[in-house]
mmCIF file with all atom_site columns, C-alpha atoms and ligand atoms in Angstrom:
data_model
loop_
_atom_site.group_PDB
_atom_site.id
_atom_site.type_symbol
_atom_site.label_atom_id
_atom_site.label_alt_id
_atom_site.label_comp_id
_atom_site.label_asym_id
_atom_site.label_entity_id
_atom_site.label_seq_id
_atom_site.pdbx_PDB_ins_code
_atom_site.Cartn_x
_atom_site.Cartn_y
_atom_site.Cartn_z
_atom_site.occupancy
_atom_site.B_iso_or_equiv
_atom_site.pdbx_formal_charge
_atom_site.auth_seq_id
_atom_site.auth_comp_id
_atom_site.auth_asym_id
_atom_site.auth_atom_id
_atom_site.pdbx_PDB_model_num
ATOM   1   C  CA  . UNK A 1 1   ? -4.503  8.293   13.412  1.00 0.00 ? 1   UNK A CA  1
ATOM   2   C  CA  . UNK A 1 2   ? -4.449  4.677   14.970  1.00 0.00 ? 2   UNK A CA  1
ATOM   3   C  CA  . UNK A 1 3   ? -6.916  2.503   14.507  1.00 0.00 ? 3   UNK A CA  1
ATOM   4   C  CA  . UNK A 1 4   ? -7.343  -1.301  15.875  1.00 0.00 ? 4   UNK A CA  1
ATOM   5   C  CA  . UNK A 1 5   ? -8.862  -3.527  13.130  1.00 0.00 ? 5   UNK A CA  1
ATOM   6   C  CA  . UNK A 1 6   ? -10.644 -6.826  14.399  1.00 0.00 ? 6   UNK A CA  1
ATOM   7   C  CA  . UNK A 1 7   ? -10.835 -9.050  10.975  1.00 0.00 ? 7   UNK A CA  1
ATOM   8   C  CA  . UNK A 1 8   ? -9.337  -9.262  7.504   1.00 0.00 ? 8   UNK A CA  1
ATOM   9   C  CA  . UNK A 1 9   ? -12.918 -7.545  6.416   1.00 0.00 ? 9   UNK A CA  1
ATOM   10  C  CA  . UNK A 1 10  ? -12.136 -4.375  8.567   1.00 0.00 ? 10  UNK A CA  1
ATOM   11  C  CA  . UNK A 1 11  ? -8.546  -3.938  7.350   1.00 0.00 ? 11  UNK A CA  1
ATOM   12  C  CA  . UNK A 1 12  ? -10.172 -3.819  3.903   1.00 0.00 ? 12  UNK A CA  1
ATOM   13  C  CA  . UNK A 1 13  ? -13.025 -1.565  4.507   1.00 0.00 ? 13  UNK A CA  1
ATOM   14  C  CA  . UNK A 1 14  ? -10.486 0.822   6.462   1.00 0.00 ? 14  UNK A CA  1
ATOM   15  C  CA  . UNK A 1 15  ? -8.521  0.940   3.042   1.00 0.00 ? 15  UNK A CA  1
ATOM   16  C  CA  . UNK A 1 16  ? -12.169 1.186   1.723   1.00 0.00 ? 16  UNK A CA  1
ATOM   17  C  CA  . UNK A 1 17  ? -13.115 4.202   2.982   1.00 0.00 ? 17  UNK A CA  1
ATOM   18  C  CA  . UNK A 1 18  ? -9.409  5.594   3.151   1.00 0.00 ? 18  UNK A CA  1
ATOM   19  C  CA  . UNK A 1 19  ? -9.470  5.552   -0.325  1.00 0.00 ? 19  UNK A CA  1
ATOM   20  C  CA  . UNK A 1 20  ? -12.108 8.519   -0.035  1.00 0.00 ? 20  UNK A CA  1
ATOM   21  C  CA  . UNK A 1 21  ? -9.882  11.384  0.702   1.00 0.00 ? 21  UNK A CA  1
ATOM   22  C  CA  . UNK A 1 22  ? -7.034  10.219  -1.761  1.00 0.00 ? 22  UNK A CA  1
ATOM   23  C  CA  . UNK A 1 23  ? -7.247  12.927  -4.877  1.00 0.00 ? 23  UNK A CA  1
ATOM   24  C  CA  . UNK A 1 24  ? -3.876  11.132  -7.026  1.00 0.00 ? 24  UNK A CA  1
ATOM   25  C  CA  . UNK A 1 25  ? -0.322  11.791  -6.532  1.00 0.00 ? 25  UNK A CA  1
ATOM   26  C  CA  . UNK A 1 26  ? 0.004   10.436  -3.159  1.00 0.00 ? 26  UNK A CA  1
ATOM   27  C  CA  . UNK A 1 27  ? 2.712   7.305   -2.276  1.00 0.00 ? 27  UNK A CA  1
ATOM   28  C  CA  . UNK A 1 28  ? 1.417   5.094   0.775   1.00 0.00 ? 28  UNK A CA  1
ATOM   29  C  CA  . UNK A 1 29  ? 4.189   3.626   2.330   1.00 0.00 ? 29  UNK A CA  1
ATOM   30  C  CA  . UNK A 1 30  ? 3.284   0.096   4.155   1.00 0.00 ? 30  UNK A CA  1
ATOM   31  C  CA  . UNK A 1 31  ? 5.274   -1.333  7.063   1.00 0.00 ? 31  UNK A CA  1
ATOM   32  C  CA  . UNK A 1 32  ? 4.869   -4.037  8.991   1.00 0.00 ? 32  UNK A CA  1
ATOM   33  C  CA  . UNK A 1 33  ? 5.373   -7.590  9.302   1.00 0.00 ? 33  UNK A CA  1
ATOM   34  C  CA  . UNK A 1 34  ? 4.721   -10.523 7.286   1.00 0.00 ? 34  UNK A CA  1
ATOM   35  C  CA  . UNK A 1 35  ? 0.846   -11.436 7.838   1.00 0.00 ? 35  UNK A CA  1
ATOM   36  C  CA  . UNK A 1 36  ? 0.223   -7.609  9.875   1.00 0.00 ? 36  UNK A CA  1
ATOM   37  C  CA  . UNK A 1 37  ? -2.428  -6.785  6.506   1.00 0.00 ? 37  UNK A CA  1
ATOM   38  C  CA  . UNK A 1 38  ? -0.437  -4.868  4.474   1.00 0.00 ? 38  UNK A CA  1
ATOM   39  C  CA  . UNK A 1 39  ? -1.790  -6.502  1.561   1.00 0.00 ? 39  UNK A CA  1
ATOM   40  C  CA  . UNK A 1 40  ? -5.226  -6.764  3.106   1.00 0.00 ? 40  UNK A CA  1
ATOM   41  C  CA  . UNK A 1 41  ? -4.775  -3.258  3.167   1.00 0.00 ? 41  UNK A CA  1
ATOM   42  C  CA  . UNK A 1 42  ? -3.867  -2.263  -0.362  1.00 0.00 ? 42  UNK A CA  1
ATOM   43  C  CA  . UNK A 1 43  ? -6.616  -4.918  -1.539  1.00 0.00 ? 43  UNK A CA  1
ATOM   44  C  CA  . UNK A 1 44  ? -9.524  -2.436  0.242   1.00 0.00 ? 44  UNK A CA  1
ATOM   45  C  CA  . UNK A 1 45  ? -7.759  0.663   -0.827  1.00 0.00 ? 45  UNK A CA  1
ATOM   46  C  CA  . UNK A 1 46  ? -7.885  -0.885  -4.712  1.00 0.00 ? 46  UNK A CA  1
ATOM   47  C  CA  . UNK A 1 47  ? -11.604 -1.924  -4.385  1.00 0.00 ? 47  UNK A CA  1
ATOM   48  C  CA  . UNK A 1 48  ? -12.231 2.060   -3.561  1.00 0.00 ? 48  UNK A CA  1
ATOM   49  C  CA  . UNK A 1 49  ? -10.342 3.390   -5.852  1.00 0.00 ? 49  UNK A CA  1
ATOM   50  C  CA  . UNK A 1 50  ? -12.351 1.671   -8.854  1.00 0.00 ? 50  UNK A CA  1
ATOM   51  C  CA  . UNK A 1 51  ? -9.998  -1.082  -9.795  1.00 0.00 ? 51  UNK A CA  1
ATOM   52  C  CA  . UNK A 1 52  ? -12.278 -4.087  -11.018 1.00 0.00 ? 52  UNK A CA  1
ATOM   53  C  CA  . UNK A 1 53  ? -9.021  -6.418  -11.101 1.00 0.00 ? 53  UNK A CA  1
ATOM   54  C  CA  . UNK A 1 54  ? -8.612  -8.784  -7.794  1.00 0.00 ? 54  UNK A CA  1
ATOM   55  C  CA  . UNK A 1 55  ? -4.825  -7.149  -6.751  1.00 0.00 ? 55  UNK A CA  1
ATOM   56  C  CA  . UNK A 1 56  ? -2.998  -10.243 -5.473  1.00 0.00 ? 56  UNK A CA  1
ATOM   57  C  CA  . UNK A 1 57  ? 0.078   -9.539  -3.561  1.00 0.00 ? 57  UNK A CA  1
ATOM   58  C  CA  . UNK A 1 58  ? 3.150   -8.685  -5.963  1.00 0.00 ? 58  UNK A CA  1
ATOM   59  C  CA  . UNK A 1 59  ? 5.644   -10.894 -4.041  1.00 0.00 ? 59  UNK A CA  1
ATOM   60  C  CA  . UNK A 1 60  ? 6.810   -12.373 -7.706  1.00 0.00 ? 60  UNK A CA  1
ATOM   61  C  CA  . UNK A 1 61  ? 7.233   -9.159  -9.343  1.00 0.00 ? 61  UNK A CA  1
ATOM   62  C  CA  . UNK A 1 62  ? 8.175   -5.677  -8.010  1.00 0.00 ? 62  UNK A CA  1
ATOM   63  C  CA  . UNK A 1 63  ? 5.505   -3.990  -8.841  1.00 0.00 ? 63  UNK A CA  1
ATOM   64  C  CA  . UNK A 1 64  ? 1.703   -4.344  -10.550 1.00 0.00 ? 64  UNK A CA  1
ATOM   65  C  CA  . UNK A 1 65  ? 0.139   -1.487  -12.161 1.00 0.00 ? 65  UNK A CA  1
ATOM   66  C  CA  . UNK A 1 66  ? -3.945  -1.142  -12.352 1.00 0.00 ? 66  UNK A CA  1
ATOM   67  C  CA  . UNK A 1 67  ? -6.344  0.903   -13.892 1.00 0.00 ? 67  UNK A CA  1
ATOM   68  C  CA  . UNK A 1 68  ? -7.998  2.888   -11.464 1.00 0.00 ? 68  UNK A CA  1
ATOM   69  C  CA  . UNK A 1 69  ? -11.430 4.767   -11.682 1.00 0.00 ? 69  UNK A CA  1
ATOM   70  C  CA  . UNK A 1 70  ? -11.918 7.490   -8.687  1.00 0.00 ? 70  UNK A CA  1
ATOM   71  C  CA  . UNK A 1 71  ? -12.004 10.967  -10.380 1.00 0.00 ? 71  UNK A CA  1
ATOM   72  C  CA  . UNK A 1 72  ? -8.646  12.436  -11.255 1.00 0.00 ? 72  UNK A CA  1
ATOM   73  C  CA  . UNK A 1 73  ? -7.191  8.846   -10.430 1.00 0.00 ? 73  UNK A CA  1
ATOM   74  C  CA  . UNK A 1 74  ? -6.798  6.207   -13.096 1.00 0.00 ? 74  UNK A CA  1
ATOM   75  C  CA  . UNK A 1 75  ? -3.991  4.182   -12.448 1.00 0.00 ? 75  UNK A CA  1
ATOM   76  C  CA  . UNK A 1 76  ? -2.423  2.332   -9.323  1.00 0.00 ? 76  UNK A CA  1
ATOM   77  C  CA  . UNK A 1 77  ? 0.723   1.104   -9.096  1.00 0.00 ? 77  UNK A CA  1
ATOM   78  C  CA  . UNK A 1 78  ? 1.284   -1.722  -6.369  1.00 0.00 ? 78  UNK A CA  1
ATOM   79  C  CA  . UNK A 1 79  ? 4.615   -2.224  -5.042  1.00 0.00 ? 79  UNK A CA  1
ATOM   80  C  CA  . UNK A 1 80  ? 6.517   -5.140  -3.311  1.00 0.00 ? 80  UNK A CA  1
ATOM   81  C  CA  . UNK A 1 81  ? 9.836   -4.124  -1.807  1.00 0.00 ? 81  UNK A CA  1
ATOM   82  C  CA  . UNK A 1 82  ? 9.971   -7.270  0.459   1.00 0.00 ? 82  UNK A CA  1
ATOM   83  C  CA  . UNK A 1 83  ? 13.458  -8.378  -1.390  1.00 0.00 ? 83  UNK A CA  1
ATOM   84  C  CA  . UNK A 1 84  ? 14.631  -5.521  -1.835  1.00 0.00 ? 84  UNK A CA  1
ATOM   85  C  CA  . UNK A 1 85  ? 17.390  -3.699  -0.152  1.00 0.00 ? 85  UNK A CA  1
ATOM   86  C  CA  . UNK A 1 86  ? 17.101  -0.033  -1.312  1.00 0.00 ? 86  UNK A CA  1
ATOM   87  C  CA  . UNK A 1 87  ? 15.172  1.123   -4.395  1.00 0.00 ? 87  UNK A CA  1
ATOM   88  C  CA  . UNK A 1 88  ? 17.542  1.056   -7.071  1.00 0.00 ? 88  UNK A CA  1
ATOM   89  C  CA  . UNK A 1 89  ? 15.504  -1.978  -8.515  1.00 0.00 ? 89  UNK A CA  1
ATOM   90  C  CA  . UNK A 1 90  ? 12.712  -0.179  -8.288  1.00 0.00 ? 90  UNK A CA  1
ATOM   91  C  CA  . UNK A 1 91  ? 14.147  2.814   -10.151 1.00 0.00 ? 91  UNK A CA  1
ATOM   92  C  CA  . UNK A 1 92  ? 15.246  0.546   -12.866 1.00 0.00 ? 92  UNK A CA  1
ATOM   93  C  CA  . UNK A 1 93  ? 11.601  -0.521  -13.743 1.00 0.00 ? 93  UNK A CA  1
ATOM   94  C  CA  . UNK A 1 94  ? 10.264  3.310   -13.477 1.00 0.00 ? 94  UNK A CA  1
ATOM   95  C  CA  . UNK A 1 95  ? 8.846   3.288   -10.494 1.00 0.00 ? 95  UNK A CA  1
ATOM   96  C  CA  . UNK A 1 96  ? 9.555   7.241   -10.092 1.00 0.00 ? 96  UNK A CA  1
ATOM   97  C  CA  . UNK A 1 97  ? 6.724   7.737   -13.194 1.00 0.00 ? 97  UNK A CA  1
ATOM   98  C  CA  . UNK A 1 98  ? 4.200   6.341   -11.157 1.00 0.00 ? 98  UNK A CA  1
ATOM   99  C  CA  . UNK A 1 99  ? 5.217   8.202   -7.416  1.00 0.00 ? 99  UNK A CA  1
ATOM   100 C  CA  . UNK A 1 100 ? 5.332   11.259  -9.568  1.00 0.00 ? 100 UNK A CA  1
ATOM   101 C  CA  . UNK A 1 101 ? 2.582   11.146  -11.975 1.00 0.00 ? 101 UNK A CA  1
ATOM   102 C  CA  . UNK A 1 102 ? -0.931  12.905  -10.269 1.00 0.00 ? 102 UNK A CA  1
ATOM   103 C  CA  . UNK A 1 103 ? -3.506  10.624  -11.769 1.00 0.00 ? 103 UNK A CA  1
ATOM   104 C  CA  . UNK A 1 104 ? -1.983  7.343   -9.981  1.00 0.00 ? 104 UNK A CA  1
ATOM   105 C  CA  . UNK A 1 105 ? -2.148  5.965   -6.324  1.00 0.00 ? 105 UNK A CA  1
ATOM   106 C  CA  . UNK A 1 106 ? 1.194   4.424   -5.622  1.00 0.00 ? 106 UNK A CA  1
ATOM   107 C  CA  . UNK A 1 107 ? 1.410   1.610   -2.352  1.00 0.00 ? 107 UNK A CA  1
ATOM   108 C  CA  . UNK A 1 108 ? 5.088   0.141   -1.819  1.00 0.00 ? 108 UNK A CA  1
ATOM   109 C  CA  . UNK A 1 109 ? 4.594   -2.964  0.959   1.00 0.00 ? 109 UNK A CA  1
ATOM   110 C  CA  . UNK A 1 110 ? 7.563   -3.705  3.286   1.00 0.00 ? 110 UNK A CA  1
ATOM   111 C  CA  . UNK A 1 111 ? 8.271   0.478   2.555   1.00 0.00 ? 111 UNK A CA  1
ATOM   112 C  CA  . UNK A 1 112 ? 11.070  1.014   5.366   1.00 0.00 ? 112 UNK A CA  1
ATOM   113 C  CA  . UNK A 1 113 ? 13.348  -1.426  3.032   1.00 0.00 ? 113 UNK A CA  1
ATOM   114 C  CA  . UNK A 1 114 ? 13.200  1.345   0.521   1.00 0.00 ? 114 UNK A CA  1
ATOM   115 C  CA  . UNK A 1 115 ? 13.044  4.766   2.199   1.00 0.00 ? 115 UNK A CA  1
ATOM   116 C  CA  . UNK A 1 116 ? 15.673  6.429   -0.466  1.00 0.00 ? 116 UNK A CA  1
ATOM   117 C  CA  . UNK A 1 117 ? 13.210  6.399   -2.826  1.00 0.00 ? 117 UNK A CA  1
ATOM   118 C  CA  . UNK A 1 118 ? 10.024  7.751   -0.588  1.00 0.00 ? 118 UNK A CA  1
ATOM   119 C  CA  . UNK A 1 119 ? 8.408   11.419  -1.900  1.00 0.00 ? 119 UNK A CA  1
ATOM   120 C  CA  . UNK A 1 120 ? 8.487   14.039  0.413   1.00 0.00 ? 120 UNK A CA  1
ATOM   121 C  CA  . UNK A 1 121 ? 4.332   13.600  -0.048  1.00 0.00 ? 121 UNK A CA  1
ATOM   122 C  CA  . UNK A 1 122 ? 4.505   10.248  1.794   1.00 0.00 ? 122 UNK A CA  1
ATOM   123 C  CA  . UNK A 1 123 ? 1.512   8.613   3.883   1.00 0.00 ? 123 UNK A CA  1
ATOM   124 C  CA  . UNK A 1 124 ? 3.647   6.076   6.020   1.00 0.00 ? 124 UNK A CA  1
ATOM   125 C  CA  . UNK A 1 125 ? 1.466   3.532   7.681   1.00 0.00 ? 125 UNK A CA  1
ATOM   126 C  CA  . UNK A 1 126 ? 2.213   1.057   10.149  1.00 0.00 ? 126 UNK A CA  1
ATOM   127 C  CA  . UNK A 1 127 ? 0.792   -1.839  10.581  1.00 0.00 ? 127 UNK A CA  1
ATOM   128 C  CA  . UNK A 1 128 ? 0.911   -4.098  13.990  1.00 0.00 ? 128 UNK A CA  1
ATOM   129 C  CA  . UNK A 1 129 ? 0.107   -7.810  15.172  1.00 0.00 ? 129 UNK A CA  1
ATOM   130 C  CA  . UNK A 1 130 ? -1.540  -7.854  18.630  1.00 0.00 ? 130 UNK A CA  1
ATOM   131 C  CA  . UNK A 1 131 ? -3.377  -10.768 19.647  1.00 0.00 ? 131 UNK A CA  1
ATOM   132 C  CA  . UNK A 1 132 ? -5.451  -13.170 17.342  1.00 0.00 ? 132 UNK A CA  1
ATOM   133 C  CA  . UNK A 1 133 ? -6.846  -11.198 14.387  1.00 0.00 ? 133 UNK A CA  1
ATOM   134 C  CA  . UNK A 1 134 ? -6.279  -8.013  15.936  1.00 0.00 ? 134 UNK A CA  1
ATOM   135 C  CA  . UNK A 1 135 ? -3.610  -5.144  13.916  1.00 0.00 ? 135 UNK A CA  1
ATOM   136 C  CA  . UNK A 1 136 ? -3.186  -1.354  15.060  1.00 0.00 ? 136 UNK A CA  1
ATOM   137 C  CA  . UNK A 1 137 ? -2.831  0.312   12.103  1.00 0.00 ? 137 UNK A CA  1
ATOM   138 C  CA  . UNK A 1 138 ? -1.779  3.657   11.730  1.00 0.00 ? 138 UNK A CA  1
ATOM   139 C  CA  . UNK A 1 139 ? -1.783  6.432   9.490   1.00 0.00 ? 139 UNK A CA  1
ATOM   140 C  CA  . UNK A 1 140 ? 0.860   9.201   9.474   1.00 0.00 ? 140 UNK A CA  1
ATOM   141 C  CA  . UNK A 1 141 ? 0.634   12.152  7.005   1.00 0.00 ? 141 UNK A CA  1
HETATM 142 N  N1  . ADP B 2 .   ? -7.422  -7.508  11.368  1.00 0.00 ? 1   ADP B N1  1
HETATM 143 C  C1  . ADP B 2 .   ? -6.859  -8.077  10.275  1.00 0.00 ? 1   ADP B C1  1
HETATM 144 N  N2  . ADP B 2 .   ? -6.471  -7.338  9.231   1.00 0.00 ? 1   ADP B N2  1
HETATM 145 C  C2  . ADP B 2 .   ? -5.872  -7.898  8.158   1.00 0.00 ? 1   ADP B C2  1
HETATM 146 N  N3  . ADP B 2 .   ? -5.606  -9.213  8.022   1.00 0.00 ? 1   ADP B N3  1
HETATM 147 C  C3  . ADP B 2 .   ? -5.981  -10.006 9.043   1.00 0.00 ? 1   ADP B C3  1
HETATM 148 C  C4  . ADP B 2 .   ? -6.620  -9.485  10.188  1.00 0.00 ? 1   ADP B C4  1
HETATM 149 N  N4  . ADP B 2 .   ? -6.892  -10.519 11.038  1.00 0.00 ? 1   ADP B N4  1
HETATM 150 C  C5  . ADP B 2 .   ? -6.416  -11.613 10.437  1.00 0.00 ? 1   ADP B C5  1
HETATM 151 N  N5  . ADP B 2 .   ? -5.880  -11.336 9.243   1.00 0.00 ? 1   ADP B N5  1
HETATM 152 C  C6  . ADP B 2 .   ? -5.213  -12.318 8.383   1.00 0.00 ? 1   ADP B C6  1
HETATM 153 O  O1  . ADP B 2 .   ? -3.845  -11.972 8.348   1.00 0.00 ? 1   ADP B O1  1
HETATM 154 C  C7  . ADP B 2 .   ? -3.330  -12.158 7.049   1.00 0.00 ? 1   ADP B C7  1
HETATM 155 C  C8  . ADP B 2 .   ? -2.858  -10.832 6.487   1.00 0.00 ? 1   ADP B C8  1
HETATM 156 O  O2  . ADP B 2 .   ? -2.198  -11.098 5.295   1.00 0.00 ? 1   ADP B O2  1
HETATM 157 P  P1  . ADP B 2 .   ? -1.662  -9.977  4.330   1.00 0.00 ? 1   ADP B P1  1
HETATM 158 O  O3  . ADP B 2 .   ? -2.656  -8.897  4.191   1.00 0.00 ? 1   ADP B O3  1
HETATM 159 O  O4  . ADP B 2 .   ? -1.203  -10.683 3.101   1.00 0.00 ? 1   ADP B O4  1
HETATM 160 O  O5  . ADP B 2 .   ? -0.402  -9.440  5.167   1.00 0.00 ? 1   ADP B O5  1
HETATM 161 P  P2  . ADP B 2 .   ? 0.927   -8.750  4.650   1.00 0.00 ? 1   ADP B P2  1
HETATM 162 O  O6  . ADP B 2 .   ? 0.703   -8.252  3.268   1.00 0.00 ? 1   ADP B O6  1
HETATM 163 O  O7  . ADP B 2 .   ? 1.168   -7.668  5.647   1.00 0.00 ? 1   ADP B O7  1
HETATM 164 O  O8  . ADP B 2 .   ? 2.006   -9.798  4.719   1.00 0.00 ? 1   ADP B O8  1
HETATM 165 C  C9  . ADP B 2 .   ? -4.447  -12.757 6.204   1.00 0.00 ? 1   ADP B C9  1
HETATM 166 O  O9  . ADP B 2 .   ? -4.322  -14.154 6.245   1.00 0.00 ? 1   ADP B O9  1
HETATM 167 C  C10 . ADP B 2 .   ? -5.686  -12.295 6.945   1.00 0.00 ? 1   ADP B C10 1
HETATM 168 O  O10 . ADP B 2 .   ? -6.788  -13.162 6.779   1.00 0.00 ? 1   ADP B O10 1
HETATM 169 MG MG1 . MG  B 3 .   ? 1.791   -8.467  1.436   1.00 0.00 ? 2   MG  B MG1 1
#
């Protein structure tokens, strides 16, 4: 599914609404380029998935965890791989207990510098700067 978002505000509501048909367990792996609304993105998905916290962008740390309230979902884990070169790091700070645990949401940004650790389950989505404020983004299941 591709989709061409026109504003910050309709990358959000995307994730919004996206956030809908997401029952726990799943791993949505971001890629795109710095500024393509990646974090945009996970900010919308958060918002529908019940987290009261703002989610700022992880850059500083690898990963932020929230409590989530959407049914059978209660916790999302928010991953920056952006420095990383393969997910060892990630590994190291449990990241595997949140892809594999079916009450949490997990989103790992800049995802294609981490592939060895993506589930079999993975939603890739890509995300794509055209002109001004417009991205293609698109889901793949
Ligand atoms: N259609 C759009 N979707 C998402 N962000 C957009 C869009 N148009 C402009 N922007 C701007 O682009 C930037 C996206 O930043 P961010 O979501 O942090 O990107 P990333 O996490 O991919 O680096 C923000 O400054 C946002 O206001
Ligand atoms: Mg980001």
């Amino acid at each position: 599914m591709k989709i061409i978002t026109n504003s910050e505000q309709e990358t959000f509501a995307l994730a919004y609404d996206f956030a809908s048909q997401l029952n726990g367990g799943e791993t949505l792996c971001l890629i795109g380029d710095l500024g393509a609304g990646k974090t945009a993105f996970s900010k919308g998905l958060a918002k529908g998935l019940g987290v009261e916290k703002i989610v700022t962008s992880p850059t500083f740390v690898l990963m932020k965890n929230y409590i989530a309230k959407a049914g059978n979902i209660n916790k999302l884990a928010h991953i920056d791989a952006y420095r990383l070169t393969s997910g060892q790091d990630l590994e190291a700070i449990g990241s595997s207990d949140y892809i594999n645990d079916n009450n949490c949401v997990t989103i790992i940004e800049w995802a294609d510098r981490v592939r060895n650790i993506w589930p079999d389950n993975c939603i890739e989505i890509n995300f794509k700067s055209l002109e001004g404020d417009e991205r293609e983004i698109e889901i793949k299941k």
